[in-house]
mmCIF file of C-alpha atoms in Angstrom:
data_model
loop_
_atom_site.group_PDB
_atom_site.id
_atom_site.type_symbol
_atom_site.label_atom_id
_atom_site.label_comp_id
_atom_site.label_asym_id
_atom_site.label_seq_id
_atom_site.Cartn_x
_atom_site.Cartn_y
_atom_site.Cartn_z
ATOM 1 C CA MET A 21 -21.641 72.641 25.065
ATOM 2 C CA ARG A 22 -21.426 69.076 26.429
ATOM 3 C CA ILE A 23 -19.052 67.393 23.347
ATOM 4 C CA ALA A 24 -17.397 63.853 22.454
ATOM 5 C CA VAL A 25 -13.464 63.132 22.105
ATOM 6 C CA THR A 26 -11.956 59.671 21.109
ATOM 7 C CA GLY A 27 -8.972 59.468 21.485
ATOM 8 C CA ALA A 28 -8.462 61.731 24.325
ATOM 9 C CA SER A 29 -6.159 60.188 26.355
ATOM 10 C CA GLY A 30 -3.404 60.910 22.670
ATOM 11 C CA LEU A 31 -0.691 64.518 22.586
ATOM 12 C CA ILE A 32 -3.981 66.298 20.642
ATOM 13 C CA GLY A 33 -7.227 64.686 22.547
ATOM 14 C CA SER A 34 -6.101 65.043 26.503
ATOM 15 C CA ALA A 35 -4.715 68.468 24.960
ATOM 16 C CA LEU A 36 -7.948 68.972 23.310
ATOM 17 C CA ALA A 37 -10.276 67.944 26.440
ATOM 18 C CA HIS A 38 -8.162 69.965 29.213
ATOM 19 C CA ALA A 39 -9.468 73.084 26.031
ATOM 20 C CA LEU A 40 -12.866 71.758 26.192
ATOM 21 C CA ARG A 41 -12.842 71.766 30.314
ATOM 22 C CA GLY A 42 -10.637 75.052 30.449
ATOM 23 C CA ASP A 43 -13.554 76.480 28.384
ATOM 24 C CA GLY A 44 -16.550 75.168 30.609
ATOM 25 C CA HIS A 45 -17.752 72.884 28.429
ATOM 26 C CA HIS A 46 -18.827 68.710 29.564
ATOM 27 C CA VAL A 47 -16.141 66.476 28.189
ATOM 28 C CA VAL A 48 -17.455 62.959 27.902
ATOM 29 C CA ARG A 49 -14.409 60.434 26.723
ATOM 30 C CA LEU A 50 -15.471 57.461 25.002
ATOM 31 C CA VAL A 51 -13.163 54.957 26.834
ATOM 32 C CA ARG A 52 -13.206 51.011 25.640
ATOM 33 C CA HIS A 53 -14.431 49.785 28.928
ATOM 34 C CA ALA A 54 -16.952 49.814 31.636
ATOM 35 C CA PRO A 55 -17.918 53.049 31.892
ATOM 36 C CA ARG A 56 -16.595 54.597 35.370
ATOM 37 C CA THR A 57 -17.645 58.185 35.505
ATOM 38 C CA ASP A 58 -20.344 60.109 33.671
ATOM 39 C CA HIS A 59 -17.707 61.742 32.369
ATOM 40 C CA GLU A 60 -16.576 58.405 29.784
ATOM 41 C CA VAL A 61 -18.905 56.320 27.005
ATOM 42 C CA GLU A 62 -17.990 52.802 25.634
ATOM 43 C CA TRP A 63 -17.499 52.053 22.972
ATOM 44 C CA ASP A 64 -15.262 49.315 20.555
ATOM 45 C CA PRO A 65 -13.360 50.905 17.406
ATOM 46 C CA HIS A 66 -12.777 47.478 15.758
ATOM 47 C CA ARG A 67 -16.159 45.506 16.720
ATOM 48 C CA GLN A 68 -17.851 49.397 15.217
ATOM 49 C CA TRP A 69 -19.694 49.115 18.222
ATOM 50 C CA VAL A 70 -20.342 52.806 20.105
ATOM 51 C CA ASP A 71 -23.020 52.773 22.953
ATOM 52 C CA ALA A 72 -25.274 55.480 21.269
ATOM 53 C CA SER A 73 -27.010 56.285 24.107
ATOM 54 C CA GLY A 74 -23.749 57.981 25.716
ATOM 55 C CA LEU A 75 -23.777 60.770 23.233
ATOM 56 C CA ILE A 76 -27.304 61.732 23.749
ATOM 57 C CA GLY A 77 -27.171 65.210 24.381
ATOM 58 C CA CYS A 78 -23.622 65.695 22.283
ATOM 59 C CA GLU A 79 -23.713 69.176 20.411
ATOM 60 C CA ALA A 80 -20.015 68.055 19.296
ATOM 61 C CA VAL A 81 -18.362 65.353 18.620
ATOM 62 C CA VAL A 82 -14.347 64.949 18.134
ATOM 63 C CA HIS A 83 -12.569 61.357 16.974
ATOM 64 C CA LEU A 84 -9.113 61.370 17.017
ATOM 65 C CA ALA A 85 -8.187 58.101 18.218
ATOM 66 C CA GLY A 86 -6.424 55.601 15.908
ATOM 67 C CA ALA A 87 -2.317 53.628 16.278
ATOM 68 C CA GLY A 88 0.528 55.569 15.802
ATOM 69 C CA ILE A 89 1.512 56.321 12.114
ATOM 70 C CA GLY A 90 5.777 56.415 12.946
ATOM 71 C CA ASP A 91 5.710 54.522 16.377
ATOM 72 C CA ARG A 92 6.915 51.406 14.667
ATOM 73 C CA ARG A 93 8.111 49.458 11.604
ATOM 74 C CA TRP A 94 5.665 49.142 8.846
ATOM 75 C CA SER A 95 5.282 45.311 8.230
ATOM 76 C CA ALA A 96 2.301 43.855 6.912
ATOM 77 C CA ALA A 97 0.158 43.202 9.841
ATOM 78 C CA ARG A 98 0.578 46.982 11.255
ATOM 79 C CA LYS A 99 -0.328 48.654 7.786
ATOM 80 C CA ARG A 100 -4.210 46.534 7.952
ATOM 81 C CA GLU A 101 -3.387 48.006 12.564
ATOM 82 C CA LEU A 102 -3.629 51.711 11.251
ATOM 83 C CA ARG A 103 -5.692 51.444 8.613
ATOM 84 C CA ASP A 104 -8.858 49.351 10.587
ATOM 85 C CA SER A 105 -7.964 51.379 13.517
ATOM 86 C CA ARG A 106 -9.074 54.326 11.439
ATOM 87 C CA VAL A 107 -11.698 53.219 9.654
ATOM 88 C CA LEU A 108 -13.311 50.948 11.641
ATOM 89 C CA GLY A 109 -13.518 53.831 13.961
ATOM 90 C CA THR A 110 -14.413 56.582 11.950
ATOM 91 C CA ALA A 111 -17.268 54.244 10.649
ATOM 92 C CA ALA A 112 -18.422 53.069 14.427
ATOM 93 C CA ILE A 113 -17.995 56.347 15.377
ATOM 94 C CA ALA A 114 -20.216 57.669 12.075
ATOM 95 C CA GLU A 115 -22.660 55.081 12.480
ATOM 96 C CA ALA A 116 -23.633 56.469 15.903
ATOM 97 C CA VAL A 117 -23.681 59.531 15.363
ATOM 98 C CA ALA A 118 -25.974 59.050 12.040
ATOM 99 C CA SER A 119 -28.186 56.821 14.554
ATOM 100 C CA LEU A 120 -29.295 59.668 16.725
ATOM 101 C CA ASP A 121 -32.884 61.437 17.061
ATOM 102 C CA THR A 122 -30.750 64.208 17.102
ATOM 103 C CA PRO A 123 -27.475 64.221 16.056
ATOM 104 C CA PRO A 124 -24.906 66.378 17.199
ATOM 105 C CA ALA A 125 -24.393 69.950 15.048
ATOM 106 C CA VAL A 126 -21.103 68.497 13.716
ATOM 107 C CA LEU A 127 -18.342 65.652 13.918
ATOM 108 C CA VAL A 128 -15.292 66.103 14.051
ATOM 109 C CA SER A 129 -13.571 63.817 12.241
ATOM 110 C CA GLY A 130 -9.286 62.946 12.385
ATOM 111 C CA SER A 131 -7.332 63.124 9.183
ATOM 112 C CA ALA A 132 -3.747 63.603 8.012
ATOM 113 C CA ILE A 133 -2.198 65.568 5.466
ATOM 114 C CA GLY A 134 -0.250 62.692 4.099
ATOM 115 C CA VAL A 135 -3.435 61.791 1.837
ATOM 116 C CA TYR A 136 -1.084 64.655 -0.623
ATOM 117 C CA GLY A 137 1.601 62.017 -1.573
ATOM 118 C CA ASP A 138 5.119 63.380 -2.173
ATOM 119 C CA THR A 139 4.096 67.229 -3.146
ATOM 120 C CA GLY A 140 7.829 69.083 -3.665
ATOM 121 C CA ASP A 141 7.988 72.133 -3.336
ATOM 122 C CA ARG A 142 4.447 72.954 -5.051
ATOM 123 C CA PRO A 143 2.538 74.643 -2.328
ATOM 124 C CA VAL A 144 -1.318 72.533 -1.723
ATOM 125 C CA ASP A 145 -4.254 73.566 -0.588
ATOM 126 C CA GLU A 146 -8.527 71.641 0.599
ATOM 127 C CA ASP A 147 -9.013 71.614 -3.316
ATOM 128 C CA THR A 148 -5.463 69.490 -4.319
ATOM 129 C CA PRO A 149 -6.505 65.963 -4.531
ATOM 130 C CA PRO A 150 -5.066 63.363 -3.286
ATOM 131 C CA GLY A 151 -2.510 62.078 -3.828
ATOM 132 C CA HIS A 152 -0.847 58.149 -3.779
ATOM 133 C CA GLY A 153 0.972 56.028 -1.941
ATOM 134 C CA PHE A 154 0.165 53.773 0.693
ATOM 135 C CA LEU A 155 -0.524 57.182 3.789
ATOM 136 C CA ALA A 156 -2.496 58.801 0.916
ATOM 137 C CA ASP A 157 -4.649 55.722 0.089
ATOM 138 C CA LEU A 158 -5.107 55.176 4.188
ATOM 139 C CA CYS A 159 -6.317 58.567 4.509
ATOM 140 C CA GLN A 160 -9.140 58.357 1.860
ATOM 141 C CA GLU A 161 -10.537 55.321 3.513
ATOM 142 C CA TRP A 162 -10.760 57.356 7.319
ATOM 143 C CA GLU A 163 -12.398 60.159 5.601
ATOM 144 C CA GLU A 164 -14.944 57.623 3.070
ATOM 145 C CA ALA A 165 -15.400 55.556 6.409
ATOM 146 C CA ALA A 166 -17.289 59.840 8.280
ATOM 147 C CA GLU A 167 -19.255 59.228 5.210
ATOM 148 C CA PRO A 168 -22.974 57.701 7.242
ATOM 149 C CA ALA A 169 -22.508 61.023 9.126
ATOM 150 C CA VAL A 170 -22.701 62.919 5.961
ATOM 151 C CA GLU A 171 -25.639 61.551 5.200
ATOM 152 C CA ALA A 172 -27.718 62.363 8.028
ATOM 153 C CA GLY A 173 -27.012 66.424 7.776
ATOM 154 C CA ILE A 174 -24.804 65.930 9.922
ATOM 155 C CA ARG A 175 -22.111 68.937 9.609
ATOM 156 C CA THR A 176 -18.205 66.594 9.291
ATOM 157 C CA ALA A 177 -14.390 68.336 8.715
ATOM 158 C CA TYR A 178 -12.067 66.374 7.891
ATOM 159 C CA ALA A 179 -8.719 67.771 10.563
ATOM 160 C CA ARG A 180 -5.933 67.041 7.850
ATOM 161 C CA THR A 181 -3.343 67.280 11.011
ATOM 162 C CA GLY A 182 0.229 67.985 10.077
ATOM 163 C CA LEU A 183 3.749 67.301 12.047
ATOM 164 C CA VAL A 184 2.012 68.500 15.633
ATOM 165 C CA VAL A 185 5.233 69.884 17.099
ATOM 166 C CA ALA A 186 4.450 69.155 20.840
ATOM 167 C CA ARG A 187 7.247 68.610 24.139
ATOM 168 C CA GLY A 188 5.207 65.220 24.985
ATOM 169 C CA GLY A 189 4.722 62.952 21.229
ATOM 170 C CA GLY A 190 4.980 62.729 17.675
ATOM 171 C CA ALA A 191 7.928 63.179 15.619
ATOM 172 C CA TRP A 192 9.169 65.990 17.289
ATOM 173 C CA GLY A 193 9.012 63.943 21.244
ATOM 174 C CA ARG A 194 11.169 61.432 19.774
ATOM 175 C CA MET A 195 13.395 64.714 18.112
ATOM 176 C CA PHE A 196 14.041 67.062 21.504
ATOM 177 C CA PRO A 197 15.749 64.341 23.188
ATOM 178 C CA LEU A 198 18.871 64.079 20.969
ATOM 179 C CA PHE A 199 18.975 67.136 19.275
ATOM 180 C CA ARG A 200 19.435 68.633 23.270
ATOM 181 C CA LEU A 201 21.925 66.430 23.130
ATOM 182 C CA GLY A 202 23.773 67.644 19.777
ATOM 183 C CA LEU A 203 22.922 64.584 18.191
ATOM 184 C CA GLY A 204 20.295 65.951 15.725
ATOM 185 C CA GLY A 205 20.642 66.611 11.902
ATOM 186 C CA ARG A 206 19.076 66.274 9.099
ATOM 187 C CA LEU A 207 17.335 63.865 7.977
ATOM 188 C CA GLY A 208 18.265 63.215 4.040
ATOM 189 C CA ALA A 209 19.021 65.791 1.873
ATOM 190 C CA GLY A 210 17.045 67.924 3.920
ATOM 191 C CA ASP A 211 15.187 69.383 1.195
ATOM 192 C CA GLN A 212 11.523 67.965 1.685
ATOM 193 C CA TYR A 213 8.773 70.102 2.711
ATOM 194 C CA TRP A 214 7.601 69.793 6.779
ATOM 195 C CA SER A 215 3.689 71.011 7.260
ATOM 196 C CA PHE A 216 4.056 71.390 11.026
ATOM 197 C CA ILE A 217 1.758 73.221 13.021
ATOM 198 C CA ALA A 218 2.380 73.989 17.341
ATOM 199 C CA LEU A 219 -0.448 71.963 19.952
ATOM 200 C CA ARG A 220 -1.491 74.548 21.312
ATOM 201 C CA ASP A 221 -2.831 76.279 17.613
ATOM 202 C CA GLU A 222 -3.753 72.120 16.416
ATOM 203 C CA VAL A 223 -6.617 72.719 19.894
ATOM 204 C CA ALA A 224 -7.168 76.793 18.292
ATOM 205 C CA ALA A 225 -8.170 75.008 15.147
ATOM 206 C CA LEU A 226 -9.947 71.992 16.331
ATOM 207 C CA ARG A 227 -11.742 74.025 18.950
ATOM 208 C CA HIS A 228 -12.780 77.367 15.856
ATOM 209 C CA ILE A 229 -13.664 74.581 13.605
ATOM 210 C CA ILE A 230 -15.951 73.232 16.293
ATOM 211 C CA ALA A 231 -17.557 76.617 16.171
ATOM 212 C CA THR A 232 -17.545 78.082 12.813
ATOM 213 C CA GLU A 233 -20.269 76.669 10.910
ATOM 214 C CA SER A 234 -19.278 77.289 7.890
ATOM 215 C CA LEU A 235 -16.210 74.338 7.417
ATOM 216 C CA SER A 236 -17.509 71.663 6.341
ATOM 217 C CA GLY A 237 -15.516 69.374 4.639
ATOM 218 C CA PRO A 238 -11.908 69.083 4.698
ATOM 219 C CA VAL A 239 -9.662 71.397 6.395
ATOM 220 C CA ASN A 240 -6.240 71.380 7.192
ATOM 221 C CA LEU A 241 -4.052 72.008 10.340
ATOM 222 C CA THR A 242 -1.164 72.999 9.202
ATOM 223 C CA ALA A 243 0.662 76.909 10.650
ATOM 224 C CA PRO A 244 0.907 78.917 7.577
ATOM 225 C CA GLU A 245 4.619 79.260 6.569
ATOM 226 C CA PRO A 246 5.951 74.925 5.816
ATOM 227 C CA VAL A 247 9.095 74.383 6.274
ATOM 228 C CA THR A 248 10.887 71.715 4.993
ATOM 229 C CA ASN A 249 14.017 69.872 6.876
ATOM 230 C CA ARG A 250 17.400 71.247 6.487
ATOM 231 C CA GLU A 251 15.206 74.744 7.995
ATOM 232 C CA VAL A 252 13.593 72.645 10.693
ATOM 233 C CA THR A 253 17.117 72.180 11.600
ATOM 234 C CA ALA A 254 19.059 74.646 12.068
ATOM 235 C CA ALA A 255 15.439 76.773 13.562
ATOM 236 C CA MET A 256 16.187 73.687 16.284
ATOM 237 C CA GLY A 257 19.361 74.228 16.542
ATOM 238 C CA ARG A 258 18.912 77.805 17.129
ATOM 239 C CA VAL A 259 16.112 77.539 19.658
ATOM 240 C CA LEU A 260 18.166 74.633 22.289
ATOM 241 C CA ARG A 261 21.518 76.239 21.362
ATOM 242 C CA ARG A 262 23.451 73.343 20.234
ATOM 243 C CA PRO A 263 25.076 72.004 17.444
ATOM 244 C CA THR A 264 23.275 70.474 14.178
ATOM 245 C CA LYS A 265 25.968 69.612 11.479
ATOM 246 C CA LEU A 266 25.162 65.410 11.928
ATOM 247 C CA ALA A 267 22.555 64.572 8.889
ATOM 248 C CA VAL A 268 21.229 60.741 8.829
ATOM 249 C CA PRO A 269 21.763 59.676 5.113
ATOM 250 C CA ARG A 270 19.117 57.951 3.209
ATOM 251 C CA PRO A 271 20.547 54.222 3.061
ATOM 252 C CA ALA A 272 20.167 54.830 7.157
ATOM 253 C CA LEU A 273 17.013 55.999 7.050
ATOM 254 C CA ARG A 274 15.895 52.787 4.958
ATOM 255 C CA LEU A 275 17.649 50.303 7.085
ATOM 256 C CA ALA A 276 16.355 51.679 10.299
ATOM 257 C CA LEU A 277 12.310 52.656 9.245
ATOM 258 C CA GLY A 278 11.865 50.005 6.215
ATOM 259 C CA GLU A 279 8.517 51.962 4.005
ATOM 260 C CA LEU A 280 8.484 54.579 7.257
ATOM 261 C CA SER A 281 11.040 55.665 5.385
ATOM 262 C CA SER A 282 9.677 56.699 2.213
ATOM 263 C CA ASP A 283 7.063 58.914 4.325
ATOM 264 C CA VAL A 284 10.078 60.625 6.573
ATOM 265 C CA LEU A 285 11.927 61.851 3.318
ATOM 266 C CA SER A 286 8.522 62.655 1.500
ATOM 267 C CA SER A 287 7.977 66.962 0.602
ATOM 268 C CA GLN A 288 4.420 68.645 1.010
ATOM 269 C CA ARG A 289 4.273 72.287 1.319
ATOM 270 C CA VAL A 290 0.136 71.788 2.809
ATOM 271 C CA LEU A 291 -1.248 75.326 3.457
ATOM 272 C CA PRO A 292 -4.115 76.451 5.929
ATOM 273 C CA ARG A 293 -6.659 78.093 3.104
ATOM 274 C CA HIS A 294 -10.416 77.371 5.328
ATOM 275 C CA LEU A 295 -8.610 78.353 8.420
ATOM 276 C CA LEU A 296 -7.167 81.135 7.197
ATOM 277 C CA ASP A 297 -10.664 82.927 4.806
ATOM 278 C CA THR A 298 -12.513 81.748 8.078
ATOM 279 C CA GLY A 299 -10.413 84.375 9.810
ATOM 280 C CA PHE A 300 -8.264 81.403 12.332
ATOM 281 C CA ARG A 301 -5.217 83.417 13.188
ATOM 282 C CA PHE A 302 -1.780 81.060 14.867
ATOM 283 C CA ASP A 303 0.013 82.424 17.931
ATOM 284 C CA PHE A 304 2.708 80.763 16.608
ATOM 285 C CA PRO A 305 2.906 80.487 12.642
ATOM 286 C CA HIS A 306 6.548 80.403 12.851
ATOM 287 C CA ILE A 307 8.797 77.069 13.276
ATOM 288 C CA ASP A 308 11.669 78.313 15.482
ATOM 289 C CA ASP A 309 7.605 80.192 17.886
ATOM 290 C CA ALA A 310 5.961 77.114 18.174
ATOM 291 C CA ILE A 311 9.555 75.507 18.839
ATOM 292 C CA ARG A 312 9.721 76.921 21.765
ATOM 293 C CA ALA A 313 5.725 76.902 23.073
ATOM 294 C CA ALA A 314 6.946 74.020 22.611
#
């Protein structure tokens, strides 16, 4: 297959592109400069422009581009950047694929479990309505921006990704060095649920969505056994064989992270019902296994 990928230089996108090439697919990367090879297509998400001619012949498009949620404090300008990088980019991709005479069979559009808001210890799945707050509102706009593809009859799935357990980026990319030094510990009370997924399972789930014609709409990409931050902390200690007696109190997190701390301390107990119902099997369903894999 010819498959286009945005965000192909990011943590998930680069791993996905590598896996797809290993499967024998022709991967086309969307880039923000003039193409240097026939494996690149130019686009400008902020201008909502895509060289749609480069998508001709693509049977699938996976859209993962977007500014990092936890990369810096949430100022008003940063929140606008987080929104625009997702909503404008998604609209550009959706309109581009909808304009093709022969559009791709499937658009897998990135999203996040932040759409559910703070769920406490209540389990939620894809049938649960959106929650409230900045991230929940952002995720709803993000998904709605793909509507042109839906209206064009393209099977469109929203990959609602949880916390990806990986050494090279995301939350765990920042946690591993601290825990190796024995400086890791729970965040706040530690009773907030973290719905995680191993990077290799994330990539496998995206490939599963591409291949499974019955999957459309929201799809939760999280391991089937969410755990609390306290349990994550204990698992990191077990796997890395380091003490985890430290704790970061809520006021300190608020001081260090600002409004972002509310997301770090929120609880999301998310279940991947649609993946499980379509026969997907996780290689790393348990937190210890996911950490070891990373």
